[in-house]
GROMACS .gro file of N, CA and C in nm:
model
  447
    1MET      N    1  -0.124  -0.643  -2.846
    1MET     CA    2  -0.111  -0.666  -2.704
    1MET      C    3  -0.120  -0.532  -2.631
    2ALA      N    4  -0.177  -0.535  -2.511
    2ALA     CA    5  -0.197  -0.410  -2.436
    2ALA      C    6  -0.103  -0.406  -2.316
    3GLU      N    7  -0.051  -0.287  -2.288
    3GLU     CA    8   0.036  -0.262  -2.173
    3GLU      C    9  -0.050  -0.207  -2.060
    4ASP      N   10  -0.040  -0.267  -1.942
    4ASP     CA   11  -0.119  -0.229  -1.826
    4ASP      C   12  -0.053  -0.110  -1.756
    5LEU      N   13  -0.127  -0.001  -1.736
    5LEU     CA   14  -0.077   0.115  -1.662
    5LEU      C   15  -0.123   0.113  -1.517
    6GLY      N   16  -0.193   0.010  -1.479
    6GLY     CA   17  -0.234  -0.005  -1.340
    6GLY      C   18  -0.382   0.023  -1.318
    7THR      N   19  -0.425  -0.004  -1.196
    7THR     CA   20  -0.562   0.021  -1.155
    7THR      C   21  -0.564   0.148  -1.072
    8TRP      N   22  -0.653   0.239  -1.108
    8TRP     CA   23  -0.658   0.373  -1.048
    8TRP      C   24  -0.796   0.400  -0.990
    9PRO      N   25  -0.803   0.485  -0.886
    9PRO     CA   26  -0.935   0.532  -0.841
    9PRO      C   27  -1.002   0.610  -0.953
   10PRO      N   28  -1.134   0.612  -0.958
   10PRO     CA   29  -1.204   0.675  -1.071
   10PRO      C   30  -1.161   0.820  -1.098
   11GLU      N   31  -1.141   0.900  -0.992
   11GLU     CA   32  -1.103   1.040  -1.013
   11GLU      C   33  -0.968   1.049  -1.083
   12GLN      N   34  -0.873   0.968  -1.038
   12GLN     CA   35  -0.740   0.972  -1.098
   12GLN      C   36  -0.740   0.912  -1.238
   13ALA      N   37  -0.819   0.808  -1.260
   13ALA     CA   38  -0.827   0.748  -1.392
   13ALA      C   39  -0.882   0.846  -1.494
   14THR      N   40  -0.978   0.928  -1.453
   14THR     CA   41  -1.034   1.029  -1.543
   14THR      C   42  -0.926   1.127  -1.586
   15VAL      N   43  -0.848   1.176  -1.491
   15VAL     CA   44  -0.741   1.271  -1.523
   15VAL      C   45  -0.634   1.202  -1.609
   16LEU      N   46  -0.598   1.078  -1.575
   16LEU     CA   47  -0.497   1.005  -1.651
   16LEU      C   48  -0.542   0.985  -1.795
   17LEU      N   49  -0.665   0.944  -1.815
   17LEU     CA   50  -0.716   0.925  -1.952
   17LEU      C   51  -0.718   1.056  -2.029
   18ASP      N   52  -0.753   1.165  -1.963
   18ASP     CA   53  -0.754   1.296  -2.027
   18ASP      C   54  -0.613   1.337  -2.069
   19VAL      N   55  -0.517   1.316  -1.981
   19VAL     CA   56  -0.377   1.352  -2.010
   19VAL      C   57  -0.324   1.267  -2.126
   20LEU      N   58  -0.355   1.138  -2.125
   20LEU     CA   59  -0.308   1.049  -2.233
   20LEU      C   60  -0.372   1.087  -2.366
   21GLN      N   61  -0.500   1.121  -2.361
   21GLN     CA   62  -0.570   1.161  -2.484
   21GLN      C   63  -0.510   1.289  -2.541
   22LYS      N   64  -0.478   1.386  -2.456
   22LYS     CA   65  -0.415   1.511  -2.502
   22LYS      C   66  -0.278   1.485  -2.563
   23ALA      N   67  -0.209   1.380  -2.516
   23ALA     CA   68  -0.077   1.345  -2.569
   23ALA      C   69  -0.088   1.261  -2.696
   24GLY      N   70  -0.210   1.232  -2.739
   24GLY     CA   71  -0.230   1.153  -2.861
   24GLY      C   72  -0.214   1.004  -2.841
   25ILE      N   73  -0.232   0.958  -2.719
   25ILE     CA   74  -0.218   0.816  -2.688
   25ILE      C   75  -0.356   0.756  -2.669
   26ASP      N   76  -0.380   0.646  -2.739
   26ASP     CA   77  -0.509   0.579  -2.733
   26ASP      C   78  -0.510   0.486  -2.612
   27ALA      N   79  -0.584   0.521  -2.509
   27ALA     CA   80  -0.590   0.442  -2.385
   27ALA      C   81  -0.729   0.384  -2.369
   28LYS      N   82  -0.734   0.267  -2.308
   28LYS     CA   83  -0.859   0.199  -2.280
   28LYS      C   84  -0.875   0.189  -2.129
   29ALA      N   85  -0.999   0.200  -2.085
   29ALA     CA   86  -1.028   0.192  -1.941
   29ALA      C   87  -1.136   0.087  -1.918
   30LYS      N   88  -1.118   0.012  -1.810
   30LYS     CA   89  -1.216  -0.090  -1.775
   30LYS      C   90  -1.238  -0.085  -1.625
   31ARG      N   91  -1.361  -0.072  -1.583
   31ARG     CA   92  -1.393  -0.065  -1.440
   31ARG      C   93  -1.383  -0.206  -1.380
   32THR      N   94  -1.315  -0.213  -1.265
   32THR     CA   95  -1.304  -0.338  -1.190
   32THR      C   96  -1.347  -0.312  -1.046
   33ARG      N   97  -1.345  -0.414  -0.964
   33ARG     CA   98  -1.381  -0.395  -0.823
   33ARG      C   99  -1.281  -0.305  -0.751
   34GLU      N  100  -1.153  -0.314  -0.793
   34GLU     CA  101  -1.048  -0.235  -0.728
   34GLU      C  102  -1.044  -0.092  -0.776
   35GLY      N  103  -1.097  -0.062  -0.892
   35GLY     CA  104  -1.092   0.073  -0.948
   35GLY      C  105  -1.107   0.067  -1.099
   36VAL      N  106  -1.030   0.150  -1.169
   36VAL     CA  107  -1.036   0.156  -1.315
   36VAL      C  108  -0.901   0.110  -1.370
   37LEU      N  109  -0.904   0.003  -1.449
   37LEU     CA  110  -0.784  -0.051  -1.510
   37LEU      C  111  -0.758   0.024  -1.640
   38VAL      N  112  -0.639   0.085  -1.652
   38VAL     CA  113  -0.603   0.164  -1.771
   38VAL      C  114  -0.497   0.088  -1.849
   39THR      N  115  -0.521   0.069  -1.979
   39THR     CA  116  -0.425   0.000  -2.066
   39THR      C  117  -0.403   0.083  -2.192
   40VAL      N  118  -0.284   0.064  -2.252
   40VAL     CA  119  -0.250   0.127  -2.380
   40VAL      C  120  -0.187   0.020  -2.468
   41GLN      N  121  -0.178   0.048  -2.597
   41GLN     CA  122  -0.114  -0.044  -2.690
   41GLN      C  123   0.036  -0.051  -2.660
   42ASP      N  124   0.098  -0.165  -2.686
   42ASP     CA  125   0.241  -0.182  -2.657
   42ASP      C  126   0.328  -0.079  -2.727
   43ASP      N  127   0.294  -0.044  -2.850
   43ASP     CA  128   0.379   0.052  -2.922
   43ASP      C  129   0.370   0.193  -2.864
   44GLN      N  130   0.269   0.221  -2.783
   44GLN     CA  131   0.254   0.352  -2.720
   44GLN      C  132   0.289   0.349  -2.571
   45ALA      N  133   0.336   0.235  -2.522
   45ALA     CA  134   0.359   0.217  -2.378
   45ALA      C  135   0.466   0.313  -2.326
   46ASP      N  136   0.576   0.328  -2.398
   46ASP     CA  137   0.684   0.416  -2.349
   46ASP      C  138   0.636   0.560  -2.340
   47ASP      N  139   0.564   0.607  -2.444
   47ASP     CA  140   0.511   0.743  -2.441
   47ASP      C  141   0.409   0.759  -2.328
   48ALA      N  142   0.329   0.656  -2.305
   48ALA     CA  143   0.228   0.662  -2.199
   48ALA      C  144   0.294   0.671  -2.062
   49HIS      N  145   0.401   0.595  -2.041
   49HIS     CA  146   0.470   0.600  -1.912
   49HIS      C  147   0.535   0.737  -1.890
   50ARG      N  148   0.594   0.793  -1.996
   50ARG     CA  149   0.655   0.926  -1.983
   50ARG      C  150   0.548   1.031  -1.952
   51THR      N  151   0.435   1.021  -2.021
   51THR     CA  152   0.326   1.116  -1.998
   51THR      C  153   0.271   1.100  -1.857
   52LEU      N  154   0.258   0.977  -1.812
   52LEU     CA  155   0.210   0.950  -1.676
   52LEU      C  156   0.303   1.012  -1.572
   53VAL      N  157   0.432   0.991  -1.588
   53VAL     CA  158   0.529   1.045  -1.493
   53VAL      C  159   0.530   1.197  -1.494
   54SER      N  160   0.525   1.257  -1.613
   54SER     CA  161   0.532   1.403  -1.621
   54SER      C  162   0.405   1.470  -1.568
   55ASN      N  163   0.295   1.397  -1.562
   55ASN     CA  164   0.170   1.455  -1.514
   55ASN      C  165   0.124   1.394  -1.381
   56MET      N  166   0.216   1.333  -1.308
   56MET     CA  167   0.180   1.266  -1.184
   56MET      C  168   0.124   1.363  -1.080
   57ASP      N  169   0.172   1.486  -1.078
   57ASP     CA  170   0.119   1.584  -0.983
   57ASP      C  171  -0.029   1.611  -1.006
   58ALA      N  172  -0.067   1.628  -1.132
   58ALA     CA  173  -0.208   1.654  -1.164
   58ALA      C  174  -0.294   1.533  -1.131
   59ILE      N  175  -0.241   1.414  -1.155
   59ILE     CA  176  -0.317   1.291  -1.126
   59ILE      C  177  -0.334   1.275  -0.976
   60ALA      N  178  -0.228   1.300  -0.900
   60ALA     CA  179  -0.237   1.290  -0.754
   60ALA      C  180  -0.330   1.396  -0.697
   61LYS      N  181  -0.328   1.515  -0.757
   61LYS     CA  182  -0.415   1.623  -0.711
   61LYS      C  183  -0.563   1.586  -0.729
   62ALA      N  184  -0.593   1.508  -0.832
   62ALA     CA  185  -0.731   1.464  -0.855
   62ALA      C  186  -0.782   1.380  -0.739
   63ALA      N  187  -0.695   1.300  -0.681
   63ALA     CA  188  -0.737   1.217  -0.568
   63ALA      C  189  -0.763   1.303  -0.445
   64ARG      N  190  -0.680   1.406  -0.425
   64ARG     CA  191  -0.699   1.492  -0.308
   64ARG      C  192  -0.820   1.583  -0.322
   65SER      N  193  -0.849   1.626  -0.445
   65SER     CA  194  -0.958   1.720  -0.465
   65SER      C  195  -1.093   1.653  -0.480
   66ALA      N  196  -1.094   1.521  -0.480
   66ALA     CA  197  -1.221   1.449  -0.492
   66ALA      C  198  -1.307   1.479  -0.370
   67SER      N  199  -1.434   1.504  -0.395
   67SER     CA  200  -1.522   1.539  -0.283
   67SER      C  201  -1.542   1.418  -0.194
   68PRO      N  202  -1.556   1.439  -0.062
   68PRO     CA  203  -1.579   1.326   0.027
   68PRO      C  204  -1.713   1.261  -0.002
   69PRO      N  205  -1.726   1.132   0.025
   69PRO     CA  206  -1.852   1.063  -0.005
   69PRO      C  207  -1.968   1.122   0.074
   70ARG      N  208  -2.083   1.123   0.010
   70ARG     CA  209  -2.204   1.175   0.074
   70ARG      C  210  -2.252   1.079   0.182
   71GLY      N  211  -2.333   1.130   0.271
   71GLY     CA  212  -2.386   1.045   0.377
   71GLY      C  213  -2.314   1.068   0.507
   72ARG      N  214  -2.317   0.968   0.592
   72ARG     CA  215  -2.253   0.979   0.723
   72ARG      C  216  -2.101   0.980   0.709
   73PRO      N  217  -2.037   1.056   0.793
   73PRO     CA  218  -1.891   1.051   0.793
   73PRO      C  219  -1.842   0.915   0.843
   74LYS      N  220  -1.739   0.865   0.781
   74LYS     CA  221  -1.689   0.733   0.815
   74LYS      C  222  -1.637   0.726   0.957
   75LYS      N  223  -1.576   0.833   1.005
   75LYS     CA  224  -1.518   0.833   1.139
   75LYS      C  225  -1.627   0.816   1.245
   76ALA      N  226  -1.738   0.882   1.227
   76ALA     CA  227  -1.846   0.872   1.326
   76ALA      C  228  -1.900   0.729   1.332
   77ALA      N  229  -1.912   0.663   1.217
   77ALA     CA  230  -1.963   0.527   1.215
   77ALA      C  231  -1.865   0.434   1.284
   78THR      N  232  -1.737   0.455   1.265
   78THR     CA  233  -1.637   0.370   1.328
   78THR      C  234  -1.637   0.388   1.479
   79GLU      N  235  -1.655   0.511   1.525
   79GLU     CA  236  -1.656   0.536   1.669
   79GLU      C  237  -1.775   0.469   1.736
   80ARG      N  238  -1.888   0.466   1.670
   80ARG     CA  239  -2.007   0.405   1.728
   80ARG      C  240  -1.993   0.254   1.737
   81ARG      N  241  -1.943   0.192   1.632
   81ARG     CA  242  -1.937   0.047   1.627
   81ARG      C  243  -1.810  -0.009   1.690
   82GLY      N  244  -1.711   0.073   1.710
   82GLY     CA  245  -1.583   0.026   1.762
   82GLY      C  246  -1.491  -0.012   1.648
   83PRO      N  247  -1.371  -0.053   1.679
   83PRO     CA  248  -1.275  -0.087   1.574
   83PRO      C  249  -1.315  -0.214   1.502
   84LYS      N  250  -1.282  -0.219   1.375
   84LYS     CA  251  -1.312  -0.337   1.293
   84LYS      C  252  -1.210  -0.444   1.325
   85LEU      N  253  -1.259  -0.561   1.364
   85LEU     CA  254  -1.170  -0.671   1.395
   85LEU      C  255  -1.143  -0.751   1.269
   86PRO      N  256  -1.021  -0.798   1.250
   86PRO     CA  257  -0.991  -0.876   1.130
   86PRO      C  258  -1.066  -1.008   1.131
   87THR      N  259  -1.113  -1.050   1.014
   87THR     CA  260  -1.183  -1.176   1.001
   87THR      C  261  -1.095  -1.274   0.927
   88PRO      N  262  -1.099  -1.400   0.963
   88PRO     CA  263  -1.014  -1.498   0.896
   88PRO      C  264  -1.050  -1.517   0.749
   89SER      N  265  -1.173  -1.482   0.710
   89SER     CA  266  -1.216  -1.507   0.573
   89SER      C  267  -1.162  -1.405   0.473
   90SER      N  268  -1.121  -1.287   0.519
   90SER     CA  269  -1.073  -1.186   0.426
   90SER      C  270  -0.927  -1.211   0.393
   91SER      N  271  -0.895  -1.220   0.263
   91SER     CA  272  -0.759  -1.257   0.219
   91SER      C  273  -0.661  -1.144   0.239
   92GLY      N  274  -0.701  -1.019   0.230
   92GLY     CA  275  -0.610  -0.906   0.243
   92GLY      C  276  -0.552  -0.894   0.383
   93ASP      N  277  -0.630  -0.933   0.486
   93ASP     CA  278  -0.584  -0.921   0.623
   93ASP      C  279  -0.467  -1.015   0.650
   94GLY      N  280  -0.472  -1.135   0.597
   94GLY     CA  281  -0.364  -1.231   0.617
   94GLY      C  282  -0.234  -1.182   0.558
   95GLU      N  283  -0.241  -1.122   0.441
   95GLU     CA  284  -0.121  -1.071   0.376
   95GLU      C  285  -0.063  -0.954   0.455
   96SER      N  286  -0.148  -0.864   0.504
   96SER     CA  287  -0.096  -0.750   0.578
   96SER      C  288  -0.039  -0.794   0.712
   97ARG      N  289  -0.103  -0.892   0.776
   97ARG     CA  290  -0.052  -0.943   0.902
   97ARG      C  291   0.084  -1.011   0.882
   98LEU      N  292   0.096  -1.088   0.774
   98LEU     CA  293   0.223  -1.153   0.743
   98LEU      C  294   0.331  -1.048   0.716
   99GLY      N  295   0.295  -0.943   0.643
   99GLY     CA  296   0.391  -0.837   0.616
   99GLY      C  297   0.432  -0.763   0.741
  100SER      N  298   0.340  -0.746   0.835
  100SER     CA  299   0.373  -0.672   0.957
  100SER      C  300   0.457  -0.756   1.053
  101LEU      N  301   0.451  -0.887   1.040
  101LEU     CA  302   0.530  -0.973   1.127
  101LEU      C  303   0.665  -1.010   1.069
  102SER      N  304   0.688  -0.978   0.944
  102SER     CA  305   0.812  -1.021   0.879
  102SER      C  306   0.934  -0.957   0.944
  103ARG      N  307   0.927  -0.829   0.978
  103ARG     CA  308   1.042  -0.761   1.036
  103ARG      C  309   1.078  -0.818   1.174
  104PRO      N  310   0.981  -0.837   1.266
  104PRO     CA  311   1.017  -0.897   1.395
  104PRO      C  312   1.070  -1.041   1.381
  105VAL      N  313   1.016  -1.117   1.287
  105VAL     CA  314   1.064  -1.254   1.268
  105VAL      C  315   1.208  -1.253   1.217
  106ILE      N  316   1.240  -1.162   1.127
  106ILE     CA  317   1.377  -1.151   1.076
  106ILE      C  318   1.471  -1.111   1.189
  107ILE      N  319   1.429  -1.017   1.274
  107ILE     CA  320   1.512  -0.978   1.388
  107ILE      C  321   1.535  -1.097   1.481
  108LEU      N  322   1.430  -1.175   1.505
  108LEU     CA  323   1.442  -1.293   1.592
  108LEU      C  324   1.541  -1.393   1.533
  109ILE      N  325   1.531  -1.420   1.406
  109ILE     CA  326   1.620  -1.518   1.342
  109ILE      C  327   1.765  -1.471   1.350
  110ILE      N  328   1.788  -1.343   1.319
  110ILE     CA  329   1.924  -1.290   1.324
  110ILE      C  330   1.978  -1.297   1.467
  111GLY      N  331   1.896  -1.260   1.565
  111GLY     CA  332   1.939  -1.266   1.704
  111GLY      C  333   1.973  -1.407   1.749
  112LEU      N  334   1.890  -1.505   1.710
  112LEU     CA  335   1.917  -1.643   1.748
  112LEU      C  336   2.045  -1.695   1.682
  113VAL      N  337   2.066  -1.660   1.556
  113VAL     CA  338   2.188  -1.704   1.487
  113VAL      C  339   2.310  -1.642   1.553
  114LEU      N  340   2.305  -1.512   1.582
  114LEU     CA  341   2.418  -1.446   1.647
  114LEU      C  342   2.444  -1.505   1.786
  115ALA      N  343   2.338  -1.531   1.862
  115ALA     CA  344   2.354  -1.588   1.996
  115ALA      C  345   2.415  -1.728   1.989
  116THR      N  346   2.383  -1.801   1.885
  116THR     CA  347   2.440  -1.935   1.867
  116THR      C  348   2.588  -1.927   1.828
  117LEU      N  349   2.620  -1.832   1.742
  117LEU     CA  350   2.758  -1.820   1.695
  117LEU      C  351   2.851  -1.760   1.800
  118ILE      N  352   2.800  -1.664   1.878
  118ILE     CA  353   2.882  -1.595   1.978
  118ILE      C  354   2.830  -1.634   2.116
  119ARG      N  355   2.872  -1.750   2.161
  119ARG     CA  356   2.818  -1.803   2.287
  119ARG      C  357   2.853  -1.717   2.408
  120GLY      N  358   2.964  -1.649   2.404
  120GLY     CA  359   3.005  -1.567   2.518
  120GLY      C  360   2.912  -1.449   2.541
  121LEU      N  361   2.846  -1.401   2.436
  121LEU     CA  362   2.754  -1.286   2.446
  121LEU      C  363   2.608  -1.327   2.425
  122MET      N  364   2.577  -1.451   2.454
  122MET     CA  365   2.443  -1.503   2.426
  122MET      C  366   2.334  -1.423   2.498
  123VAL      N  367   2.349  -1.402   2.627
  123VAL     CA  368   2.244  -1.333   2.704
  123VAL      C  369   2.225  -1.189   2.657
  124PRO      N  370   2.332  -1.109   2.642
  124PRO     CA  371   2.310  -0.972   2.593
  124PRO      C  372   2.249  -0.968   2.452
  125ILE      N  373   2.290  -1.060   2.367
  125ILE     CA  374   2.234  -1.063   2.232
  125ILE      C  375   2.085  -1.095   2.237
  126LEU      N  376   2.047  -1.192   2.318
  126LEU     CA  377   1.905  -1.228   2.328
  126LEU      C  378   1.823  -1.116   2.390
  127VAL      N  379   1.879  -1.046   2.488
  127VAL     CA  380   1.809  -0.931   2.550
  127VAL      C  381   1.792  -0.820   2.446
  128PHE      N  382   1.898  -0.791   2.372
  128PHE     CA  383   1.890  -0.688   2.267
  128PHE      C  384   1.789  -0.728   2.160
  129THR      N  385   1.788  -0.856   2.121
  129THR     CA  386   1.693  -0.905   2.021
  129THR      C  387   1.550  -0.887   2.069
  130LEU      N  388   1.524  -0.924   2.193
  130LEU     CA  389   1.389  -0.907   2.250
  130LEU      C  390   1.349  -0.760   2.252
  131ALA      N  391   1.441  -0.673   2.292
  131ALA     CA  392   1.412  -0.529   2.296
  131ALA      C  393   1.384  -0.477   2.154
  132ALA      N  394   1.459  -0.523   2.055
  132ALA     CA  395   1.438  -0.478   1.917
  132ALA      C  396   1.303  -0.524   1.865
  133ILE      N  397   1.263  -0.645   1.899
  133ILE     CA  398   1.132  -0.697   1.856
  133ILE      C  399   1.020  -0.616   1.920
  134ILE      N  400   1.031  -0.590   2.049
  134ILE     CA  401   0.927  -0.511   2.118
  134ILE      C  402   0.920  -0.371   2.059
  135TYR      N  403   1.034  -0.309   2.035
  135TYR     CA  404   1.037  -0.176   1.975
  135TYR      C  405   0.971  -0.177   1.836
  136THR      N  406   1.005  -0.275   1.754
  136THR     CA  407   0.950  -0.283   1.618
  136THR      C  408   0.798  -0.303   1.622
  137LEU      N  409   0.752  -0.393   1.706
  137LEU     CA  410   0.607  -0.415   1.717
  137LEU      C  411   0.535  -0.292   1.770
  138GLY      N  412   0.598  -0.221   1.863
  138GLY     CA  413   0.538  -0.097   1.915
  138GLY      C  414   0.527   0.009   1.808
  139LYS      N  415   0.632   0.024   1.726
  139LYS     CA  416   0.629   0.123   1.618
  139LYS      C  417   0.522   0.087   1.515
  140GLN      N  418   0.508  -0.041   1.484
  140GLN     CA  419   0.406  -0.084   1.389
  140GLN      C  420   0.266  -0.059   1.444
  141THR      N  421   0.247  -0.086   1.571
  141THR     CA  422   0.117  -0.060   1.632
  141THR      C  423   0.086   0.089   1.633
  142GLN      N  424   0.187   0.170   1.664
  142GLN     CA  425   0.168   0.313   1.664
  142GLN      C  426   0.136   0.363   1.523
  143ALA      N  427   0.203   0.310   1.421
  143ALA     CA  428   0.177   0.350   1.283
  143ALA      C  429   0.036   0.308   1.242
  144ASP      N  430  -0.008   0.189   1.284
  144ASP     CA  431  -0.143   0.143   1.252
  144ASP      C  432  -0.248   0.232   1.319
  145ASP      N  433  -0.223   0.274   1.444
  145ASP     CA  434  -0.317   0.360   1.515
  145ASP      C  435  -0.324   0.498   1.451
  146ASP      N  436  -0.210   0.546   1.398
  146ASP     CA  437  -0.207   0.675   1.331
  146ASP      C  438  -0.266   0.668   1.192
  147GLY      N  439  -0.282   0.546   1.139
  147GLY     CA  440  -0.336   0.530   1.003
  147GLY      C  441  -0.231   0.549   0.895
  148THR      N  442  -0.103   0.544   0.929
  148THR     CA  443   0.001   0.563   0.829
  148THR      C  444   0.064   0.432   0.787
  149GLY      N  445   0.030   0.326   0.840
  149GLY     CA  446   0.102   0.205   0.805
  149GLY      C  447   0.018   0.092   0.776
   0.00000   0.00000   0.00000
């Protein structure tokens, strides 16, 4: 049986495989659409994880030092065409949208429950809940615009 070490970008997978080979661990790599899937035998899994953790800086450095793709810069193409709008057919967009709405929905539920339980403070609780939702959505939008979230 094989232990999965995850799917890695090609540059990082190359460094990871090199590090594992130097540690005497027999690793297998398989290219997928998402990247390179790296697996090791179950009996070597613990050693592989330790080696991976101890060499994480070198593996991360491989991603940063990878040369940018040839051709047109991606930023220029985005500026010309405008922002990419989400399409209903792409499955990843639905999951990210659901994840981005989970925090405001949780705040709304908590606010409604508190307003129901503490009737004397219903209006201030609902106002605070609305303000918290607006603040959270604003921070998420700002993080999306910055490319960090």
